[in-house]
Amino acid sequence: MSAMKSYSSGRFFTIGLVTAWYSSNIGVLLLNKYLLSNYGFKYPIFLTMCHMTACSLFSYIAIAWMKMVPMQTIRSRVQLMKISALSLVFCGSVVSGNVSLRYLPVSFNQAIGATTPFFTAVFAYLMTLKREAWLTYVTLIPVVTGVVIASGGEPSFHLFGFIVCVAATAARALKSVLQGILLSSEGEKLNSMNLLLYMAPIAVVLLLPATLFMEENVVGITLALARDDINIVWLLLFNSALAYFVNLTNFLVTKHTSALTLQVLGNAKGAVAVVISILIFRNPVSVTGMLGYTLTVIGVILYSEAKKRSKRENNL
């Protein structure tokens, strides 16, 4: 009876965790879109800096005070330089993603974002000369074809938004490949919570001069907006806190579920975000666009299956 009870409570915990992961991921995406596009807060670098400030603060509270995971220390200047390089790529990815939301609907943004495996395979090959099985590369064809079809059928297509979104997706893939190369030795490996603890403050230092230089008088404008409408302050604070919870729930879901479950949930999350965003923002969608996006998602599922298969064969 007690085993049954602990199983069901464990299941409820996992379901709650996945719900929190979905809510924070989709919530931050929709809030970013609302702020940058609908509300008219045209400062994606400043918004990203707010996110990173919250991530720095909450990471410290979670690790140093609440002891959610043991604190890992940086062992050398070389390791710090590696984390700084990762932070720079991470900043580029998040800022580009936020910039693209000013010009593209969330549905199209997610379709482009789904092509991450394609860029990961390209960077992994270019930087480590790591070849995948030929079948894995074949599965990338529908991934890319789907986005090409979706682009052709996207009623709200915007070239600059499209280029920036592709750059954000490529940077995200580059970060994951770089992370595998730079922090591969046992002494340098950091779990994602500790990596964020060190990456977020570096990101704030990198983003501060960028926002002051590229988004003139952003602090003054934000304060003026706050005087007219105090809601902007609450939106920014809530949005920044959510940005941290995306990382926290991602870490916890990875810890408490299998890699396969994570893959399936990740693929479904993009589709859920698309449906919710269309219902909220009522952006026009075409049958061609939806077919293209579906093809990309199918390609991503086939890609992860092919990767698992080649991994199994290598282990035999």
PDB file of C-alpha atoms in Angstrom:
ATOM      1  CA  MET A   1       0.000   0.000   0.000  1.00  0.00           C
ATOM      2  CA  SER A   2       2.785   2.432   0.972  1.00  0.00           C
ATOM      3  CA  ALA A   3       4.686   1.527  -2.241  1.00  0.00           C
ATOM      4  CA  MET A   4       1.531   2.306  -4.229  1.00  0.00           C
ATOM      5  CA  LYS A   5       1.148   5.599  -2.346  1.00  0.00           C
ATOM      6  CA  SER A   6       4.755   6.667  -2.972  1.00  0.00           C
ATOM      7  CA  TYR A   7       4.410   5.716  -6.670  1.00  0.00           C
ATOM      8  CA  SER A   8       1.288   7.864  -7.093  1.00  0.00           C
ATOM      9  CA  SER A   9       2.813  10.790  -5.157  1.00  0.00           C
ATOM     10  CA  GLY A  10       5.956  10.446  -7.310  1.00  0.00           C
ATOM     11  CA  ARG A  11       3.770  10.528 -10.395  1.00  0.00           C
ATOM     12  CA  PHE A  12       1.917  13.620  -9.195  1.00  0.00           C
ATOM     13  CA  PHE A  13       5.262  15.277  -8.456  1.00  0.00           C
ATOM     14  CA  THR A  14       6.491  14.569 -11.999  1.00  0.00           C
ATOM     15  CA  ILE A  15       3.207  15.793 -13.535  1.00  0.00           C
ATOM     16  CA  GLY A  16       3.409  18.970 -11.403  1.00  0.00           C
ATOM     17  CA  LEU A  17       7.014  19.472 -12.453  1.00  0.00           C
ATOM     18  CA  VAL A  18       6.244  19.078 -16.160  1.00  0.00           C
ATOM     19  CA  THR A  19       3.262  21.454 -15.812  1.00  0.00           C
ATOM     20  CA  ALA A  20       5.532  24.040 -14.135  1.00  0.00           C
ATOM     21  CA  TRP A  21       8.143  23.542 -16.891  1.00  0.00           C
ATOM     22  CA  TYR A  22       5.560  24.011 -19.651  1.00  0.00           C
ATOM     23  CA  SER A  23       3.921  27.002 -17.928  1.00  0.00           C
ATOM     24  CA  SER A  24       7.190  28.860 -17.306  1.00  0.00           C
ATOM     25  CA  ASN A  25       8.568  28.116 -20.805  1.00  0.00           C
ATOM     26  CA  ILE A  26       5.422  29.086 -22.680  1.00  0.00           C
ATOM     27  CA  GLY A  27       4.681  31.919 -20.229  1.00  0.00           C
ATOM     28  CA  VAL A  28       8.038  33.624 -20.716  1.00  0.00           C
ATOM     29  CA  LEU A  29       7.781  33.240 -24.497  1.00  0.00           C
ATOM     30  CA  LEU A  30       4.276  34.763 -24.656  1.00  0.00           C
ATOM     31  CA  LEU A  31       5.161  37.532 -22.173  1.00  0.00           C
ATOM     32  CA  ASN A  32       8.267  38.424 -24.194  1.00  0.00           C
ATOM     33  CA  LYS A  33       6.105  38.608 -27.304  1.00  0.00           C
ATOM     34  CA  TYR A  34       3.483  40.730 -25.535  1.00  0.00           C
ATOM     35  CA  LEU A  35       6.049  43.176 -24.106  1.00  0.00           C
ATOM     36  CA  LEU A  36       8.190  43.543 -27.239  1.00  0.00           C
ATOM     37  CA  SER A  37       5.430  43.509 -29.828  1.00  0.00           C
ATOM     38  CA  ASN A  38       1.980  44.271 -28.400  1.00  0.00           C
ATOM     39  CA  TYR A  39       2.875  46.465 -25.410  1.00  0.00           C
ATOM     40  CA  GLY A  40       5.472  48.341 -27.447  1.00  0.00           C
ATOM     41  CA  PHE A  41       8.426  47.894 -25.058  1.00  0.00           C
ATOM     42  CA  LYS A  42      11.059  47.926 -27.812  1.00  0.00           C
ATOM     43  CA  TYR A  43      14.152  47.050 -25.763  1.00  0.00           C
ATOM     44  CA  PRO A  44      15.093  43.371 -26.213  1.00  0.00           C
ATOM     45  CA  ILE A  45      18.663  43.798 -24.846  1.00  0.00           C
ATOM     46  CA  PHE A  46      17.407  45.494 -21.667  1.00  0.00           C
ATOM     47  CA  LEU A  47      14.719  42.794 -21.304  1.00  0.00           C
ATOM     48  CA  THR A  48      17.383  40.071 -21.606  1.00  0.00           C
ATOM     49  CA  MET A  49      19.519  41.904 -19.023  1.00  0.00           C
ATOM     50  CA  CYS A  50      16.538  41.898 -16.610  1.00  0.00           C
ATOM     51  CA  HIS A  51      16.230  38.127 -17.167  1.00  0.00           C
ATOM     52  CA  MET A  52      19.933  37.568 -16.480  1.00  0.00           C
ATOM     53  CA  THR A  53      19.855  39.748 -13.344  1.00  0.00           C
ATOM     54  CA  ALA A  54      16.967  37.642 -11.979  1.00  0.00           C
ATOM     55  CA  CYS A  55      18.821  34.434 -12.930  1.00  0.00           C
ATOM     56  CA  SER A  56      21.938  35.657 -11.062  1.00  0.00           C
ATOM     57  CA  LEU A  57      19.955  36.517  -7.932  1.00  0.00           C
ATOM     58  CA  PHE A  58      17.731  33.415  -7.839  1.00  0.00           C
ATOM     59  CA  SER A  59      20.641  31.083  -8.713  1.00  0.00           C
ATOM     60  CA  TYR A  60      22.577  32.387  -5.723  1.00  0.00           C
ATOM     61  CA  ILE A  61      19.553  32.001  -3.407  1.00  0.00           C
ATOM     62  CA  ALA A  62      18.825  28.467  -4.700  1.00  0.00           C
ATOM     63  CA  ILE A  63      22.420  27.228  -4.424  1.00  0.00           C
ATOM     64  CA  ALA A  64      24.073  29.227  -1.610  1.00  0.00           C
ATOM     65  CA  TRP A  65      21.068  29.556   0.729  1.00  0.00           C
ATOM     66  CA  MET A  66      18.573  26.823  -0.125  1.00  0.00           C
ATOM     67  CA  LYS A  67      21.307  24.282  -1.026  1.00  0.00           C
ATOM     68  CA  MET A  68      19.182  22.836  -3.870  1.00  0.00           C
ATOM     69  CA  VAL A  69      22.378  21.504  -5.454  1.00  0.00           C
ATOM     70  CA  PRO A  70      25.938  21.507  -4.083  1.00  0.00           C
ATOM     71  CA  MET A  71      27.870  24.605  -5.126  1.00  0.00           C
ATOM     72  CA  GLN A  72      30.627  23.848  -7.640  1.00  0.00           C
ATOM     73  CA  THR A  73      33.553  26.242  -7.659  1.00  0.00           C
ATOM     74  CA  ILE A  74      35.462  27.562 -10.641  1.00  0.00           C
ATOM     75  CA  ARG A  75      38.879  25.905 -10.497  1.00  0.00           C
ATOM     76  CA  SER A  76      40.959  28.050 -12.827  1.00  0.00           C
ATOM     77  CA  ARG A  77      41.128  31.211 -14.902  1.00  0.00           C
ATOM     78  CA  VAL A  78      40.916  29.038 -18.028  1.00  0.00           C
ATOM     79  CA  GLN A  79      37.617  27.574 -16.845  1.00  0.00           C
ATOM     80  CA  LEU A  80      36.310  31.109 -16.154  1.00  0.00           C
ATOM     81  CA  MET A  81      37.291  32.160 -19.707  1.00  0.00           C
ATOM     82  CA  LYS A  82      35.449  29.143 -21.108  1.00  0.00           C
ATOM     83  CA  ILE A  83      32.314  29.998 -19.113  1.00  0.00           C
ATOM     84  CA  SER A  84      32.602  33.634 -20.295  1.00  0.00           C
ATOM     85  CA  ALA A  85      32.760  32.461 -23.933  1.00  0.00           C
ATOM     86  CA  LEU A  86      29.658  30.318 -23.363  1.00  0.00           C
ATOM     87  CA  SER A  87      27.934  33.284 -21.719  1.00  0.00           C
ATOM     88  CA  LEU A  88      28.663  35.481 -24.745  1.00  0.00           C
ATOM     89  CA  VAL A  89      27.108  32.934 -27.141  1.00  0.00           C
ATOM     90  CA  PHE A  90      24.197  32.475 -24.704  1.00  0.00           C
ATOM     91  CA  CYS A  91      23.597  36.269 -24.671  1.00  0.00           C
ATOM     92  CA  GLY A  92      23.654  36.374 -28.469  1.00  0.00           C
ATOM     93  CA  SER A  93      21.123  33.565 -28.639  1.00  0.00           C
ATOM     94  CA  VAL A  94      18.664  35.048 -26.093  1.00  0.00           C
ATOM     95  CA  VAL A  95      18.895  38.637 -27.415  1.00  0.00           C
ATOM     96  CA  SER A  96      18.433  37.481 -31.034  1.00  0.00           C
ATOM     97  CA  GLY A  97      15.451  35.356 -29.997  1.00  0.00           C
ATOM     98  CA  ASN A  98      13.867  38.325 -28.229  1.00  0.00           C
ATOM     99  CA  VAL A  99      14.584  40.665 -31.177  1.00  0.00           C
ATOM    100  CA  SER A 100      12.893  38.192 -33.547  1.00  0.00           C
ATOM    101  CA  LEU A 101       9.729  38.240 -31.381  1.00  0.00           C
ATOM    102  CA  ARG A 102       9.292  41.913 -32.263  1.00  0.00           C
ATOM    103  CA  TYR A 103       8.863  40.986 -35.922  1.00  0.00           C
ATOM    104  CA  LEU A 104       7.580  37.403 -36.038  1.00  0.00           C
ATOM    105  CA  PRO A 105       4.574  35.614 -34.519  1.00  0.00           C
ATOM    106  CA  VAL A 106       5.391  33.045 -31.813  1.00  0.00           C
ATOM    107  CA  SER A 107       4.147  30.215 -34.057  1.00  0.00           C
ATOM    108  CA  PHE A 108       6.721  30.973 -36.769  1.00  0.00           C
ATOM    109  CA  ASN A 109       9.414  31.676 -34.171  1.00  0.00           C
ATOM    110  CA  GLN A 110       8.862  28.173 -32.747  1.00  0.00           C
ATOM    111  CA  ALA A 111       8.947  26.564 -36.190  1.00  0.00           C
ATOM    112  CA  ILE A 112      12.399  28.064 -36.832  1.00  0.00           C
ATOM    113  CA  GLY A 113      13.532  27.157 -33.299  1.00  0.00           C
ATOM    114  CA  ALA A 114      12.662  23.513 -33.980  1.00  0.00           C
ATOM    115  CA  THR A 115      15.567  23.334 -36.468  1.00  0.00           C
ATOM    116  CA  THR A 116      18.111  23.399 -33.588  1.00  0.00           C
ATOM    117  CA  PRO A 117      19.138  19.721 -34.241  1.00  0.00           C
ATOM    118  CA  PHE A 118      20.197  20.675 -37.787  1.00  0.00           C
ATOM    119  CA  PHE A 119      22.553  23.400 -36.522  1.00  0.00           C
ATOM    120  CA  THR A 120      23.781  21.158 -33.693  1.00  0.00           C
ATOM    121  CA  ALA A 121      24.745  18.449 -36.208  1.00  0.00           C
ATOM    122  CA  VAL A 122      26.490  21.031 -38.440  1.00  0.00           C
ATOM    123  CA  PHE A 123      28.489  22.599 -35.569  1.00  0.00           C
ATOM    124  CA  ALA A 124      29.327  19.204 -34.052  1.00  0.00           C
ATOM    125  CA  TYR A 125      30.770  18.129 -37.408  1.00  0.00           C
ATOM    126  CA  LEU A 126      32.652  21.400 -38.065  1.00  0.00           C
ATOM    127  CA  MET A 127      34.100  21.720 -34.562  1.00  0.00           C
ATOM    128  CA  THR A 128      34.718  18.135 -33.468  1.00  0.00           C
ATOM    129  CA  LEU A 129      34.595  16.342 -36.848  1.00  0.00           C
ATOM    130  CA  LYS A 130      32.077  14.060 -35.142  1.00  0.00           C
ATOM    131  CA  ARG A 131      30.176  12.218 -37.829  1.00  0.00           C
ATOM    132  CA  GLU A 132      26.685  10.919 -37.233  1.00  0.00           C
ATOM    133  CA  ALA A 133      25.227   7.841 -38.935  1.00  0.00           C
ATOM    134  CA  TRP A 134      23.973   8.660 -42.454  1.00  0.00           C
ATOM    135  CA  LEU A 135      20.380   7.963 -41.352  1.00  0.00           C
ATOM    136  CA  THR A 136      20.641  10.776 -38.769  1.00  0.00           C
ATOM    137  CA  TYR A 137      21.560  13.251 -41.515  1.00  0.00           C
ATOM    138  CA  VAL A 138      18.676  12.002 -43.694  1.00  0.00           C
ATOM    139  CA  THR A 139      16.203  12.847 -40.884  1.00  0.00           C
ATOM    140  CA  LEU A 140      17.446  16.456 -40.952  1.00  0.00           C
ATOM    141  CA  ILE A 141      16.015  16.892 -44.473  1.00  0.00           C
ATOM    142  CA  PRO A 142      12.359  17.151 -43.278  1.00  0.00           C
ATOM    143  CA  VAL A 143      13.521  19.398 -40.387  1.00  0.00           C
ATOM    144  CA  VAL A 144      14.881  22.017 -42.807  1.00  0.00           C
ATOM    145  CA  THR A 145      12.325  21.419 -45.582  1.00  0.00           C
ATOM    146  CA  GLY A 146       9.502  22.015 -43.095  1.00  0.00           C
ATOM    147  CA  VAL A 147      10.824  25.471 -42.190  1.00  0.00           C
ATOM    148  CA  VAL A 148      11.333  26.366 -45.863  1.00  0.00           C
ATOM    149  CA  ILE A 149       7.681  25.410 -46.520  1.00  0.00           C
ATOM    150  CA  ALA A 150       6.518  27.247 -43.368  1.00  0.00           C
ATOM    151  CA  SER A 151       8.438  30.383 -44.461  1.00  0.00           C
ATOM    152  CA  GLY A 152       6.785  30.339 -47.870  1.00  0.00           C
ATOM    153  CA  GLY A 153       3.339  30.010 -46.298  1.00  0.00           C
ATOM    154  CA  GLU A 154       3.841  32.451 -43.392  1.00  0.00           C
ATOM    155  CA  PRO A 155       1.409  35.411 -43.743  1.00  0.00           C
ATOM    156  CA  SER A 156       3.445  37.548 -41.273  1.00  0.00           C
ATOM    157  CA  PHE A 157       6.866  36.754 -42.796  1.00  0.00           C
ATOM    158  CA  HIS A 158       9.490  39.412 -42.026  1.00  0.00           C
ATOM    159  CA  LEU A 159      12.966  38.941 -43.530  1.00  0.00           C
ATOM    160  CA  PHE A 160      14.958  40.659 -40.755  1.00  0.00           C
ATOM    161  CA  GLY A 161      12.957  38.819 -38.066  1.00  0.00           C
ATOM    162  CA  PHE A 162      13.557  35.535 -39.910  1.00  0.00           C
ATOM    163  CA  ILE A 163      17.351  36.102 -40.182  1.00  0.00           C
ATOM    164  CA  VAL A 164      17.636  37.074 -36.496  1.00  0.00           C
ATOM    165  CA  CYS A 165      15.563  34.058 -35.431  1.00  0.00           C
ATOM    166  CA  VAL A 166      17.763  31.693 -37.496  1.00  0.00           C
ATOM    167  CA  ALA A 167      20.827  33.330 -35.861  1.00  0.00           C
ATOM    168  CA  ALA A 168      19.280  32.748 -32.399  1.00  0.00           C
ATOM    169  CA  THR A 169      18.650  29.080 -33.215  1.00  0.00           C
ATOM    170  CA  ALA A 170      22.194  28.633 -34.563  1.00  0.00           C
ATOM    171  CA  ALA A 171      23.661  30.315 -31.440  1.00  0.00           C
ATOM    172  CA  ARG A 172      21.621  28.017 -29.190  1.00  0.00           C
ATOM    173  CA  ALA A 173      23.038  24.986 -31.007  1.00  0.00           C
ATOM    174  CA  LEU A 174      26.546  26.459 -30.919  1.00  0.00           C
ATOM    175  CA  LYS A 175      26.283  26.912 -27.138  1.00  0.00           C
ATOM    176  CA  SER A 176      25.351  23.263 -26.572  1.00  0.00           C
ATOM    177  CA  VAL A 177      28.224  22.028 -28.799  1.00  0.00           C
ATOM    178  CA  LEU A 178      30.685  24.463 -27.186  1.00  0.00           C
ATOM    179  CA  GLN A 179      29.552  23.384 -23.737  1.00  0.00           C
ATOM    180  CA  GLY A 180      30.306  19.776 -24.639  1.00  0.00           C
ATOM    181  CA  ILE A 181      33.799  20.715 -25.860  1.00  0.00           C
ATOM    182  CA  LEU A 182      34.817  23.326 -23.279  1.00  0.00           C
ATOM    183  CA  LEU A 183      33.472  21.728 -20.114  1.00  0.00           C
ATOM    184  CA  SER A 184      34.111  18.088 -21.006  1.00  0.00           C
ATOM    185  CA  SER A 185      36.875  17.202 -18.506  1.00  0.00           C
ATOM    186  CA  GLU A 186      35.677  15.786 -15.182  1.00  0.00           C
ATOM    187  CA  GLY A 187      37.151  18.640 -13.144  1.00  0.00           C
ATOM    188  CA  GLU A 188      35.419  21.289 -15.250  1.00  0.00           C
ATOM    189  CA  LYS A 189      31.950  19.790 -15.661  1.00  0.00           C
ATOM    190  CA  LEU A 190      29.221  21.935 -14.109  1.00  0.00           C
ATOM    191  CA  ASN A 191      25.566  21.012 -13.751  1.00  0.00           C
ATOM    192  CA  SER A 192      23.145  23.413 -15.445  1.00  0.00           C
ATOM    193  CA  MET A 193      22.220  25.166 -12.162  1.00  0.00           C
ATOM    194  CA  ASN A 194      25.840  25.970 -11.318  1.00  0.00           C
ATOM    195  CA  LEU A 195      26.610  26.906 -14.923  1.00  0.00           C
ATOM    196  CA  LEU A 196      23.740  29.428 -14.811  1.00  0.00           C
ATOM    197  CA  LEU A 197      25.038  30.774 -11.458  1.00  0.00           C
ATOM    198  CA  TYR A 198      28.304  31.761 -13.180  1.00  0.00           C
ATOM    199  CA  MET A 199      26.989  32.526 -16.675  1.00  0.00           C
ATOM    200  CA  ALA A 200      24.169  34.906 -15.668  1.00  0.00           C
ATOM    201  CA  PRO A 201      26.315  37.562 -13.877  1.00  0.00           C
ATOM    202  CA  ILE A 202      28.815  37.495 -16.767  1.00  0.00           C
ATOM    203  CA  ALA A 203      25.854  37.982 -19.138  1.00  0.00           C
ATOM    204  CA  VAL A 204      24.702  41.040 -17.130  1.00  0.00           C
ATOM    205  CA  VAL A 205      28.229  42.547 -17.407  1.00  0.00           C
ATOM    206  CA  LEU A 206      28.192  41.919 -21.188  1.00  0.00           C
ATOM    207  CA  LEU A 207      24.630  43.199 -21.710  1.00  0.00           C
ATOM    208  CA  LEU A 208      24.857  46.373 -19.599  1.00  0.00           C
ATOM    209  CA  PRO A 209      27.161  48.332 -21.974  1.00  0.00           C
ATOM    210  CA  ALA A 210      25.240  46.901 -24.971  1.00  0.00           C
ATOM    211  CA  THR A 211      21.854  48.133 -23.698  1.00  0.00           C
ATOM    212  CA  LEU A 212      23.237  51.566 -22.683  1.00  0.00           C
ATOM    213  CA  PHE A 213      24.985  52.007 -26.038  1.00  0.00           C
ATOM    214  CA  MET A 214      22.373  50.479 -28.382  1.00  0.00           C
ATOM    215  CA  GLU A 215      19.132  51.283 -26.536  1.00  0.00           C
ATOM    216  CA  GLU A 216      19.595  54.944 -25.647  1.00  0.00           C
ATOM    217  CA  ASN A 217      18.038  56.214 -22.410  1.00  0.00           C
ATOM    218  CA  VAL A 218      16.319  52.859 -21.856  1.00  0.00           C
ATOM    219  CA  VAL A 219      16.291  53.272 -18.048  1.00  0.00           C
ATOM    220  CA  GLY A 220      14.767  56.778 -18.299  1.00  0.00           C
ATOM    221  CA  ILE A 221      12.146  55.584 -20.770  1.00  0.00           C
ATOM    222  CA  THR A 222      11.268  52.562 -18.586  1.00  0.00           C
ATOM    223  CA  LEU A 223      10.896  54.823 -15.509  1.00  0.00           C
ATOM    224  CA  ALA A 224       8.699  57.230 -17.530  1.00  0.00           C
ATOM    225  CA  LEU A 225       6.576  54.253 -18.667  1.00  0.00           C
ATOM    226  CA  ALA A 226       6.319  53.086 -15.043  1.00  0.00           C
ATOM    227  CA  ARG A 227       5.002  56.508 -13.985  1.00  0.00           C
ATOM    228  CA  ASP A 228       2.250  56.267 -16.604  1.00  0.00           C
ATOM    229  CA  ASP A 229       1.538  52.570 -16.091  1.00  0.00           C
ATOM    230  CA  ILE A 230       2.900  50.747 -13.020  1.00  0.00           C
ATOM    231  CA  ASN A 231       1.970  47.423 -14.668  1.00  0.00           C
ATOM    232  CA  ILE A 232       5.164  47.546 -16.771  1.00  0.00           C
ATOM    233  CA  VAL A 233       7.210  47.137 -13.549  1.00  0.00           C
ATOM    234  CA  TRP A 234       5.205  44.091 -12.466  1.00  0.00           C
ATOM    235  CA  LEU A 235       5.352  42.622 -15.985  1.00  0.00           C
ATOM    236  CA  LEU A 236       9.155  43.009 -16.113  1.00  0.00           C
ATOM    237  CA  LEU A 237       9.613  41.567 -12.610  1.00  0.00           C
ATOM    238  CA  PHE A 238       7.282  38.619 -13.257  1.00  0.00           C
ATOM    239  CA  ASN A 239       8.814  37.991 -16.691  1.00  0.00           C
ATOM    240  CA  SER A 240      12.356  38.025 -15.239  1.00  0.00           C
ATOM    241  CA  ALA A 241      11.396  35.637 -12.414  1.00  0.00           C
ATOM    242  CA  LEU A 242       9.780  33.314 -14.990  1.00  0.00           C
ATOM    243  CA  ALA A 243      13.016  33.339 -17.023  1.00  0.00           C
ATOM    244  CA  TYR A 244      14.795  31.832 -14.011  1.00  0.00           C
ATOM    245  CA  PHE A 245      12.048  29.272 -13.422  1.00  0.00           C
ATOM    246  CA  VAL A 246      12.441  28.087 -17.033  1.00  0.00           C
ATOM    247  CA  ASN A 247      16.012  27.088 -16.160  1.00  0.00           C
ATOM    248  CA  LEU A 248      15.111  25.677 -12.735  1.00  0.00           C
ATOM    249  CA  THR A 249      12.213  23.526 -13.989  1.00  0.00           C
ATOM    250  CA  ASN A 250      14.304  22.419 -16.993  1.00  0.00           C
ATOM    251  CA  PHE A 251      16.994  21.181 -14.582  1.00  0.00           C
ATOM    252  CA  LEU A 252      14.447  19.412 -12.335  1.00  0.00           C
ATOM    253  CA  VAL A 253      12.560  17.793 -15.226  1.00  0.00           C
ATOM    254  CA  THR A 254      15.894  16.538 -16.634  1.00  0.00           C
ATOM    255  CA  LYS A 255      16.753  15.124 -13.202  1.00  0.00           C
ATOM    256  CA  HIS A 256      13.402  13.431 -12.521  1.00  0.00           C
ATOM    257  CA  THR A 257      12.532  12.047 -15.978  1.00  0.00           C
ATOM    258  CA  SER A 258      14.346   9.988 -18.588  1.00  0.00           C
ATOM    259  CA  ALA A 259      16.120  11.487 -21.605  1.00  0.00           C
ATOM    260  CA  LEU A 260      13.434  10.015 -23.875  1.00  0.00           C
ATOM    261  CA  THR A 261      10.595  11.616 -21.879  1.00  0.00           C
ATOM    262  CA  LEU A 262      12.430  14.932 -22.011  1.00  0.00           C
ATOM    263  CA  GLN A 263      12.795  14.649 -25.797  1.00  0.00           C
ATOM    264  CA  VAL A 264       9.092  13.862 -26.306  1.00  0.00           C
ATOM    265  CA  LEU A 265       7.978  16.608 -23.889  1.00  0.00           C
ATOM    266  CA  GLY A 266      10.333  19.104 -25.552  1.00  0.00           C
ATOM    267  CA  ASN A 267       8.893  18.379 -29.003  1.00  0.00           C
ATOM    268  CA  ALA A 268       5.330  18.656 -27.716  1.00  0.00           C
ATOM    269  CA  LYS A 269       6.109  21.911 -25.850  1.00  0.00           C
ATOM    270  CA  GLY A 270       6.782  23.810 -29.085  1.00  0.00           C
ATOM    271  CA  ALA A 271       3.465  22.627 -30.542  1.00  0.00           C
ATOM    272  CA  VAL A 272       1.569  23.628 -27.362  1.00  0.00           C
ATOM    273  CA  ALA A 273       3.240  27.076 -27.438  1.00  0.00           C
ATOM    274  CA  VAL A 274       2.171  27.523 -31.077  1.00  0.00           C
ATOM    275  CA  VAL A 275      -1.479  26.637 -30.368  1.00  0.00           C
ATOM    276  CA  ILE A 276      -1.688  28.878 -27.265  1.00  0.00           C
ATOM    277  CA  SER A 277       0.007  31.820 -29.010  1.00  0.00           C
ATOM    278  CA  ILE A 278      -2.383  31.609 -31.978  1.00  0.00           C
ATOM    279  CA  LEU A 279      -5.356  31.566 -29.576  1.00  0.00           C
ATOM    280  CA  ILE A 280      -4.028  34.569 -27.608  1.00  0.00           C
ATOM    281  CA  PHE A 281      -2.492  36.779 -30.312  1.00  0.00           C
ATOM    282  CA  ARG A 282      -4.818  35.631 -33.109  1.00  0.00           C
ATOM    283  CA  ASN A 283      -2.038  35.955 -35.682  1.00  0.00           C
ATOM    284  CA  PRO A 284      -3.041  34.686 -39.116  1.00  0.00           C
ATOM    285  CA  VAL A 285      -1.781  31.207 -39.983  1.00  0.00           C
ATOM    286  CA  SER A 286      -1.891  29.355 -43.261  1.00  0.00           C
ATOM    287  CA  VAL A 287      -2.390  25.662 -43.958  1.00  0.00           C
ATOM    288  CA  THR A 288       1.008  25.680 -45.729  1.00  0.00           C
ATOM    289  CA  GLY A 289       2.667  27.179 -42.653  1.00  0.00           C
ATOM    290  CA  MET A 290       1.120  24.604 -40.326  1.00  0.00           C
ATOM    291  CA  LEU A 291       2.053  21.739 -42.680  1.00  0.00           C
ATOM    292  CA  GLY A 292       5.629  23.013 -42.788  1.00  0.00           C
ATOM    293  CA  TYR A 293       5.808  23.207 -39.004  1.00  0.00           C
ATOM    294  CA  THR A 294       4.331  19.688 -38.655  1.00  0.00           C
ATOM    295  CA  LEU A 295       6.942  18.343 -41.098  1.00  0.00           C
ATOM    296  CA  THR A 296       9.723  19.966 -39.036  1.00  0.00           C
ATOM    297  CA  VAL A 297       8.409  18.420 -35.786  1.00  0.00           C
ATOM    298  CA  ILE A 298       8.164  14.984 -37.456  1.00  0.00           C
ATOM    299  CA  GLY A 299      11.758  15.454 -38.671  1.00  0.00           C
ATOM    300  CA  VAL A 300      12.925  16.322 -35.134  1.00  0.00           C
ATOM    301  CA  ILE A 301      11.221  13.178 -33.730  1.00  0.00           C
ATOM    302  CA  LEU A 302      12.827  11.017 -36.448  1.00  0.00           C
ATOM    303  CA  TYR A 303      16.184  12.685 -35.768  1.00  0.00           C
ATOM    304  CA  SER A 304      16.078  11.862 -32.042  1.00  0.00           C
ATOM    305  CA  GLU A 305      15.050   8.267 -32.880  1.00  0.00           C
ATOM    306  CA  ALA A 306      17.959   7.929 -35.333  1.00  0.00           C
ATOM    307  CA  LYS A 307      20.382   9.362 -32.742  1.00  0.00           C
ATOM    308  CA  LYS A 308      19.191   6.847 -30.130  1.00  0.00           C
ATOM    309  CA  ARG A 309      19.504   4.005 -32.615  1.00  0.00           C
ATOM    310  CA  SER A 310      23.083   4.875 -33.595  1.00  0.00           C
ATOM    311  CA  LYS A 311      23.974   5.261 -29.889  1.00  0.00           C
ATOM    312  CA  ARG A 312      22.619   1.774 -29.180  1.00  0.00           C
ATOM    313  CA  GLU A 313      24.586   0.339 -32.124  1.00  0.00           C
ATOM    314  CA  ASN A 314      27.768   2.024 -30.895  1.00  0.00           C
ATOM    315  CA  ASN A 315      27.282   0.557 -27.423  1.00  0.00           C
ATOM    316  CA  LEU A 316      26.875  -2.963 -28.768  1.00  0.00           C
TER     317      LEU A 316
END
